[in-house]
Amino acid sequence: MAKVEKSRRNSKGYPKYLDNLARTLLRLQCGDKCQRCNKPVDGRDSQTHHIVSRKYYSTRWEMCNLVLLCAACHRRYHDGLFGKDWFAVKFPKKNNELTAKVASGQQRTTWRTSDFEAVEARLLQELSEEKQRSLA
C-alpha cells in the first residue's frame, strides 16, 4: 500500500498530498485490483483515473470520480476503447453521485487552504473507516 506523506503545507503541495490520500483510499476500496479487468495492480501498474478532469478541484478527490485501472486499461480508456458509458453501466451509483455534483455547478479550479483542509479531513476520515472495515 502506498505511503502517504504530509509534505503539503502550502496550496501548491496540497493537491499532490490529497491525490496520494485519495489513491490510497481507492486502492483499499478496490482491493488493489483493476476495476475494469480485475487484474491485481501495484506500483506503476496501479493508476487512478478521473472521470471528470482532475483540474476541477471540487470533484478531483471525490471517490465517485475515481476509478482504479491497470496501466493497460487506463491506456485503452484514453484511446477511446471504452469510456464514460462503461463507467455509467458498471458504477451506476457513483455515476449518479458524480452527475449530481457536476450539475450543482460548483466546478472550481482554484481553492483556499481551508478548502484543501476540509477535503483532507474528509479523506482521512474515510481512510480510517475503510481500514477499520478491512480489519473486521
Backbone as a chain_set.jsonl record, in Angstrom:
{"seq": "MAKVEKSRRNSKGYPKYLDNLARTLLRLQCGDKCQRCNKPVDGRDSQTHHIVSRKYYSTRWEMCNLVLLCAACHRRYHDGLFGKDWFAVKFPKKNNELTAKVASGQQRTTWRTSDFEAVEARLLQELSEEKQRSLA", "coords": {"N": [[0.845, -1.176, 0.0], [0.485, 2.235, -0.736], [2.469, 4.774, 0.758], [1.454, 7.608, 2.505], [2.527, 10.87, 2.546], [3.02, 13.799, 4.551], [3.802, 16.235, 3.268], [2.8, 19.018, 2.561], [2.194, 21.713, 3.159], [1.506, 24.079, 1.882], [-0.565, 25.66, -0.651], [0.31, 24.733, -3.116], [1.476, 22.264, -2.612], [-0.582, 20.82, -1.494], [-2.529, 19.65, -3.415], [-1.139, 17.374, -4.521], [-0.619, 15.89, -2.217], [-3.28, 15.352, -1.391], [-4.079, 13.888, -3.63], [-2.529, 11.586, -3.212], [-3.649, 10.646, -0.798], [-6.306, 10.109, -1.659], [-5.797, 8.185, -3.64], [-4.703, 6.124, -2.089], [-6.932, 5.473, -0.5], [-8.727, 4.668, -2.523], [-7.377, 2.409, -3.536], [-7.499, 0.738, -1.323], [-10.287, 0.384, -1.146], [-10.757, -0.982, -3.511], [-9.337, -3.27, -3.3], [-6.802, -3.423, -4.428], [-7.126, -4.075, -7.17], [-7.654, -3.881, -10.685], [-10.405, -2.072, -11.815], [-11.646, -2.587, -14.141], [-10.612, -4.905, -15.578], [-10.079, -6.591, -13.515], [-7.555, -7.401, -12.786], [-4.804, -7.917, -10.558], [-3.17, -5.07, -9.205], [-0.29, -3.005, -8.702], [2.128, -0.622, -7.581], [3.537, 1.083, -10.341], [1.73, 0.06, -12.115], [-0.689, 0.48, -11.015], [-3.116, 2.725, -11.46], [-4.793, 5.782, -11.045], [-7.76, 6.865, -12.339], [-9.522, 9.736, -13.38], [-12.844, 10.465, -13.875], [-14.22, 12.894, -14.379], [-12.323, 15.668, -15.315], [-9.243, 16.158, -13.566], [-8.529, 18.755, -13.134], [-10.567, 20.167, -12.019], [-11.038, 20.958, -8.88], [-13.203, 20.566, -7.185], [-14.326, 18.083, -7.705], [-12.168, 16.454, -7.919], [-11.073, 14.9, -5.797], [-13.173, 13.343, -5.036], [-14.591, 10.257, -4.306], [-16.453, 9.132, -5.991], [-15.659, 9.986, -8.432], [-13.415, 8.646, -9.129], [-11.539, 5.924, -10.492], [-9.882, 2.872, -10.231], [-7.423, 1.675, -12.277], [-5.54, -0.68, -14.24], [-2.405, -0.166, -15.95], [-2.664, -0.867, -18.67], [-5.491, -0.918, -19.121], [-6.044, 1.739, -18.476], [-4.72, 3.079, -20.513], [-6.227, 2.098, -22.681], [-8.675, 3.276, -22.068], [-8.142, 6.017, -22.474], [-7.523, 5.878, -25.145], [-9.964, 5.583, -26.218], [-11.296, 3.143, -26.306], [-13.055, 2.234, -24.433], [-15.238, 3.962, -22.167], [-16.939, 6.698, -20.617], [-19.485, 5.61, -20.825], [-19.1, 2.929, -20.126], [-18.356, 3.314, -17.449], [-20.748, 4.396, -16.401], [-22.495, 2.22, -16.636], [-21.184, 0.156, -15.203], [-20.804, 1.313, -12.692], [-23.32, 2.524, -11.522], [-24.308, 3.913, -9.218], [-22.108, 5.496, -8.352], [-21.857, 6.991, -10.688], [-24.306, 8.411, -10.779], [-24.041, 9.955, -8.447], [-21.762, 11.47, -9.098], [-22.688, 12.819, -11.383], [-24.649, 14.423, -10.205], [-23.067, 16.058, -8.57], [-21.547, 17.451, -10.473], [-23.615, 18.719, -11.836], [-24.428, 20.495, -9.911], [-22.998, 22.731, -10.287], [-20.63, 23.605, -9.128], [-17.998, 23.553, -10.037], [-14.823, 24.287, -9.593], [-11.561, 25.648, -10.121], [-9.724, 26.842, -8.546], [-8.711, 27.111, -5.159], [-8.968, 27.834, -1.617], [-6.757, 27.497, 1.216], [-8.247, 26.508, 3.351], [-10.244, 25.086, 2.033], [-8.821, 22.921, 0.986], [-8.027, 21.777, 3.399], [-10.471, 20.909, 4.43], [-11.145, 18.883, 2.611], [-8.997, 17.194, 3.094], [-9.534, 16.406, 5.768], [-11.943, 14.998, 5.384], [-11.094, 12.903, 3.654], [-9.174, 11.628, 5.273], [-10.846, 10.725, 7.324], [-12.534, 8.948, 5.872], [-10.587, 7.154, 5.043], [-9.722, 6.092, 7.479], [-12.107, 4.824, 8.289], [-12.358, 2.931, 6.241], [-10.09, 1.366, 6.636], [-10.742, 0.264, 9.113], [-12.973, -1.302, 8.345], [-11.684, -3.128, 6.684], [-10.207, -4.555, 8.503], [-12.077, -5.878, 9.966]], "CA": [[0.0, 0.0, 0.0], [1.26, 3.463, -0.864], [2.628, 5.57, 1.967], [1.022, 8.978, 2.305], [3.384, 11.792, 3.261], [2.378, 15.067, 4.882], [4.576, 17.373, 2.771], [1.778, 19.749, 1.828], [1.783, 22.845, 3.972], [1.04, 25.222, 1.108], [-1.579, 25.278, -1.634], [0.923, 24.004, -4.227], [1.726, 20.896, -2.18], [-1.816, 20.149, -1.087], [-3.151, 18.748, -4.403], [-0.415, 16.098, -4.624], [-0.877, 15.192, -0.959], [-4.645, 14.842, -1.444], [-4.063, 12.822, -4.645], [-1.993, 10.383, -2.569], [-4.663, 10.155, 0.136], [-7.423, 9.544, -2.427], [-5.299, 6.965, -4.292], [-4.597, 5.105, -1.041], [-8.298, 5.075, -0.168], [-9.266, 3.933, -3.668], [-6.739, 1.091, -3.59], [-8.081, -0.056, -0.228], [-11.661, 0.049, -1.511], [-10.764, -1.888, -4.673], [-8.53, -4.453, -3.039], [-5.655, -3.403, -5.35], [-7.467, -4.741, -8.441], [-8.18, -3.028, -11.746], [-11.862, -2.123, -11.779], [-12.165, -2.998, -15.442], [-10.253, -6.289, -15.935], [-9.933, -7.323, -12.254], [-6.152, -7.809, -12.62], [-4.132, -7.292, -9.411], [-2.298, -3.957, -9.592], [0.6, -2.48, -7.678], [3.159, 0.267, -8.096], [3.256, 1.865, -11.54], [0.593, -0.518, -12.834], [-1.887, 0.949, -10.321], [-3.326, 4.096, -11.907], [-6.064, 6.393, -10.683], [-8.357, 7.61, -13.447], [-10.574, 10.679, -13.02], [-13.887, 10.53, -14.892], [-14.239, 14.33, -14.659], [-10.939, 16.148, -15.274], [-8.683, 16.479, -12.259], [-8.313, 20.203, -12.981], [-11.663, 20.673, -11.197], [-10.785, 20.512, -7.515], [-14.437, 20.203, -6.474], [-14.595, 16.645, -7.89], [-10.887, 15.741, -8.079], [-10.843, 13.923, -4.725], [-14.42, 12.647, -4.707], [-14.422, 8.842, -4.658], [-17.344, 8.818, -7.108], [-14.991, 10.428, -9.655], [-12.161, 7.907, -9.284], [-11.555, 4.51, -10.858], [-8.552, 2.274, -10.226], [-7.191, 0.908, -13.5], [-4.175, -1.094, -14.554], [-1.856, 0.712, -16.987], [-3.216, -1.246, -19.979], [-6.881, -0.445, -19.207], [-6.014, 3.196, -18.473], [-4.355, 3.449, -21.886], [-7.392, 1.805, -23.516], [-9.693, 4.292, -21.789], [-7.765, 7.257, -23.16], [-7.548, 5.61, -26.588], [-11.365, 5.575, -26.624], [-11.83, 1.79, -26.474], [-14.208, 2.233, -23.526], [-15.226, 5.292, -21.564], [-17.944, 7.078, -19.62], [-20.611, 4.67, -20.894], [-18.686, 1.785, -19.305], [-18.417, 3.76, -16.063], [-22.157, 4.544, -16.025], [-23.098, 0.884, -16.526], [-20.517, -0.62, -14.147], [-20.92, 2.006, -11.401], [-24.449, 3.462, -11.626], [-24.419, 4.756, -8.024], [-21.045, 6.503, -8.452], [-22.168, 7.848, -11.829], [-25.383, 9.317, -10.371], [-23.483, 10.892, -7.479], [-20.875, 12.369, -9.832], [-23.533, 13.662, -12.231], [-25.276, 15.417, -9.332], [-22.041, 17.014, -8.142], [-21.225, 18.297, -11.619], [-24.805, 19.532, -12.128], [-24.579, 21.526, -8.883], [-22.339, 23.921, -10.8], [-19.558, 24.056, -8.237], [-16.707, 23.161, -10.604], [-13.842, 25.359, -9.423], [-10.168, 25.227, -10.318], [-8.891, 27.493, -7.53], [-9.207, 26.888, -3.806], [-8.245, 28.381, -0.47], [-6.177, 26.459, 2.072], [-9.323, 25.905, 4.157], [-10.923, 24.106, 1.177], [-7.964, 21.733, 0.973], [-8.07, 21.182, 4.735], [-11.754, 20.213, 4.568], [-11.034, 17.639, 1.84], [-8.063, 16.351, 3.837], [-10.24, 15.831, 6.927], [-12.894, 14.001, 4.876], [-10.367, 11.733, 3.152], [-8.588, 10.921, 6.418], [-11.949, 10.03, 7.988], [-12.92, 7.821, 5.029], [-9.481, 6.197, 5.074], [-9.8, 5.432, 8.781], [-13.26, 3.922, 8.257], [-12.063, 1.818, 5.301], [-9.109, 0.495, 7.311], [-11.498, -0.485, 10.119], [-13.749, -2.316, 7.629], [-10.795, -4.174, 6.165], [-9.741, -5.34, 9.64], [-13.216, -6.64, 10.517]], "C": [[0.886, 1.233, 0.0], [1.311, 4.213, 0.464], [2.251, 7.005, 1.644], [1.889, 9.879, 3.163], [2.678, 13.12, 3.468], [3.214, 16.266, 4.443], [3.669, 18.235, 1.918], [1.325, 21.02, 2.538], [1.38, 24.092, 3.188], [0.095, 24.738, 0.016], [-0.986, 24.541, -2.829], [1.154, 22.541, -3.864], [0.474, 20.12, -1.836], [-2.402, 19.232, -2.147], [-2.456, 17.399, -4.505], [-0.642, 15.249, -3.365], [-2.279, 14.578, -0.964], [-4.797, 13.761, -2.506], [-3.593, 11.513, -4.02], [-2.982, 9.795, -1.567], [-5.804, 9.466, -0.607], [-7.01, 8.236, -3.097], [-5.205, 5.818, -3.277], [-5.971, 4.572, -0.658], [-8.911, 4.241, -1.29], [-8.684, 2.53, -3.746], [-7.262, 0.177, -2.485], [-9.485, -0.527, -0.603], [-11.718, -1.009, -2.611], [-9.961, -3.16, -4.439], [-7.349, -4.572, -3.992], [-5.91, -4.202, -6.619], [-8.019, -3.714, -9.418], [-9.7, -3.186, -11.768], [-12.469, -2.476, -13.13], [-11.883, -4.478, -15.704], [-10.034, -7.182, -14.714], [-8.517, -7.857, -12.016], [-5.573, -7.154, -11.362], [-3.169, -6.202, -9.9], [-1.479, -3.495, -8.404], [1.589, -1.542, -8.341], [2.707, 1.055, -9.309], [2.067, 1.327, -12.328], [-0.732, -0.078, -12.219], [-2.096, 2.424, -10.649], [-4.73, 4.577, -11.566], [-6.564, 7.205, -11.867], [-9.48, 8.486, -12.916], [-11.579, 10.738, -14.166], [-14.059, 11.984, -15.341], [-12.812, 14.822, -14.44], [-10.475, 16.527, -13.872], [-8.402, 17.972, -12.084], [-9.412, 20.843, -12.136], [-11.522, 20.12, -9.78], [-12.047, 20.03, -6.812], [-14.819, 18.739, -6.664], [-13.308, 15.811, -7.926], [-10.687, 14.641, -7.037], [-12.123, 13.263, -4.242], [-14.286, 11.2, -5.177], [-15.33, 8.437, -5.815], [-16.72, 9.203, -8.45], [-13.749, 9.588, -9.982], [-12.388, 6.436, -9.612], [-10.112, 4.026, -10.841], [-8.412, 1.383, -11.449], [-5.747, 0.441, -13.574], [-3.706, -0.189, -15.7], [-2.468, 0.411, -18.361], [-4.651, -0.733, -20.141], [-6.937, 1.08, -19.222], [-5.667, 3.718, -19.876], [-5.545, 3.244, -22.824], [-8.5, 2.842, -23.313], [-9.379, 5.56, -22.575], [-7.667, 7.092, -24.674], [-8.976, 5.507, -27.117], [-11.976, 4.188, -26.807], [-12.974, 1.489, -25.498], [-14.166, 3.577, -22.819], [-16.344, 5.505, -20.57], [-19.163, 6.173, -19.659], [-20.325, 3.443, -20.039], [-18.822, 2.132, -17.828], [-19.868, 3.822, -15.588], [-22.839, 3.198, -15.821], [-22.506, 0.118, -15.347], [-20.733, -0.012, -12.759], [-22.082, 3.003, -11.422], [-24.575, 4.407, -10.421], [-23.367, 5.867, -8.053], [-21.353, 7.49, -9.574], [-23.257, 8.863, -11.471], [-24.872, 10.381, -9.397], [-22.591, 11.927, -8.176], [-21.67, 13.331, -10.71], [-24.188, 14.766, -11.404], [-24.265, 16.475, -8.887], [-21.683, 17.975, -9.268], [-22.386, 19.241, -11.927], [-25.006, 20.654, -11.118], [-23.855, 22.813, -9.266], [-21.215, 24.448, -9.95], [-18.177, 23.632, -8.737], [-15.748, 24.341, -10.533], [-12.441, 24.805, -9.623], [-9.228, 25.916, -9.336], [-9.554, 27.334, -6.169], [-8.37, 27.624, -2.787], [-7.697, 27.212, 0.346], [-7.259, 25.764, 2.889], [-10.122, 24.879, 3.35], [-10.133, 22.797, 1.154], [-8.016, 21.011, 2.321], [-9.362, 20.406, 4.951], [-11.719, 18.882, 3.805], [-10.097, 16.676, 2.558], [-8.765, 15.657, 5.004], [-11.204, 14.738, 6.476], [-12.181, 12.744, 4.419], [-9.732, 10.935, 4.285], [-9.647, 10.137, 7.183], [-12.367, 8.789, 7.193], [-11.845, 6.738, 5.028], [-9.486, 5.408, 6.38], [-10.947, 4.419, 8.811], [-13.003, 2.717, 7.363], [-11.074, 0.848, 5.924], [-9.803, -0.348, 8.37], [-12.325, -1.596, 9.481], [-12.864, -3.464, 7.167], [-10.255, -5.069, 7.274], [-10.821, -6.249, 10.198], [-13.427, -7.943, 9.796]], "O": [[1.92, 1.263, 0.667], [0.323, 4.276, 1.195], [2.677, 7.552, 0.628], [1.981, 9.683, 4.375], [1.84, 13.52, 2.66], [3.321, 17.234, 5.195], [3.749, 18.197, 0.69], [0.139, 21.347, 2.498], [0.948, 25.074, 3.791], [-0.029, 23.535, -0.212], [-1.699, 23.792, -3.497], [1.039, 21.668, -4.724], [0.472, 18.889, -1.881], [-2.756, 18.101, -1.814], [-3.13, 16.371, -4.57], [-0.831, 14.036, -3.452], [-2.451, 13.419, -0.586], [-5.558, 12.813, -2.314], [-4.179, 10.458, -4.261], [-3.137, 8.576, -1.495], [-6.222, 8.371, -0.232], [-7.787, 7.281, -3.121], [-5.583, 4.684, -3.573], [-6.155, 3.364, -0.509], [-9.546, 3.219, -1.029], [-9.411, 1.568, -3.993], [-7.444, -1.022, -2.698], [-9.831, -1.692, -0.404], [-12.629, -1.836, -2.634], [-9.918, -4.034, -5.305], [-6.933, -5.679, -4.334], [-5.031, -4.921, -7.094], [-8.752, -2.801, -9.038], [-10.214, -4.303, -11.742], [-13.683, -2.645, -13.24], [-12.804, -5.233, -16.017], [-9.829, -8.388, -14.854], [-8.314, -8.685, -11.128], [-5.816, -5.972, -11.115], [-2.45, -6.389, -10.881], [-1.911, -3.582, -7.255], [1.856, -1.659, -9.537], [1.619, 1.63, -9.312], [1.463, 2.053, -13.118], [-1.785, -0.243, -12.835], [-1.347, 3.279, -10.177], [-5.717, 3.871, -11.774], [-5.885, 8.116, -12.342], [-10.292, 8.043, -12.104], [-11.206, 11.028, -15.303], [-14.044, 12.274, -16.538], [-12.165, 14.426, -13.471], [-11.215, 17.134, -13.097], [-8.067, 18.405, -10.981], [-9.224, 21.933, -11.595], [-11.845, 18.962, -9.518], [-11.971, 19.172, -5.932], [-15.572, 18.2, -5.853], [-13.372, 14.583, -7.961], [-10.184, 13.566, -7.362], [-12.154, 12.686, -3.155], [-13.908, 10.951, -6.322], [-15.015, 7.498, -6.545], [-17.21, 8.782, -9.498], [-13.106, 9.808, -11.009], [-13.297, 5.793, -9.086], [-9.223, 4.69, -11.374], [-9.19, 0.446, -11.636], [-4.844, 1.084, -13.037], [-4.519, 0.475, -16.341], [-2.756, 1.33, -19.128], [-4.992, -0.175, -21.184], [-7.783, 1.658, -19.904], [-6.261, 4.686, -20.351], [-5.841, 4.1, -23.658], [-9.175, 3.236, -24.264], [-10.244, 6.109, -23.258], [-7.724, 8.08, -25.406], [-9.183, 5.359, -28.322], [-13.051, 4.058, -27.393], [-13.768, 0.578, -25.733], [-13.146, 4.265, -22.871], [-16.667, 4.618, -19.779], [-19.816, 5.981, -18.633], [-21.199, 2.969, -19.313], [-19.343, 1.337, -17.045], [-20.183, 3.352, -14.495], [-23.673, 3.054, -14.926], [-23.241, -0.5, -14.577], [-20.833, -0.736, -11.768], [-21.851, 4.21, -11.347], [-24.912, 5.578, -10.592], [-23.681, 7.032, -7.811], [-21.132, 8.692, -9.423], [-23.147, 10.039, -11.817], [-25.223, 11.555, -9.506], [-22.663, 13.118, -7.874], [-21.359, 14.521, -10.772], [-24.274, 15.911, -11.848], [-24.589, 17.661, -8.838], [-21.533, 19.175, -9.041], [-22.176, 20.412, -12.24], [-25.669, 21.648, -11.414], [-24.066, 23.859, -8.652], [-20.874, 25.628, -10.04], [-17.282, 23.379, -7.931], [-15.85, 25.283, -11.32], [-12.171, 23.64, -9.33], [-8.04, 25.595, -9.302], [-10.776, 27.409, -6.037], [-7.223, 27.99, -3.043], [-8.131, 26.073, 0.178], [-7.192, 24.553, 3.098], [-10.623, 23.907, 3.914], [-10.699, 21.711, 1.284], [-8.044, 19.781, 2.373], [-9.35, 19.354, 5.59], [-12.21, 17.869, 4.304], [-10.368, 15.478, 2.625], [-8.603, 14.453, 5.2], [-11.283, 13.679, 7.099], [-12.603, 11.636, 4.751], [-9.749, 9.704, 4.263], [-9.391, 9.023, 7.641], [-12.534, 7.71, 7.762], [-12.156, 5.547, 5.015], [-9.277, 4.195, 6.379], [-10.783, 3.3, 9.295], [-13.395, 1.6, 7.7], [-11.205, -0.364, 5.758], [-9.501, -1.532, 8.521], [-12.378, -2.708, 10.006], [-13.249, -4.63, 7.25], [-9.886, -6.215, 7.02], [-10.525, -7.265, 10.827], [-14.339, -8.696, 10.137]]}, "num_chains": 1, "name": "protein.A"}
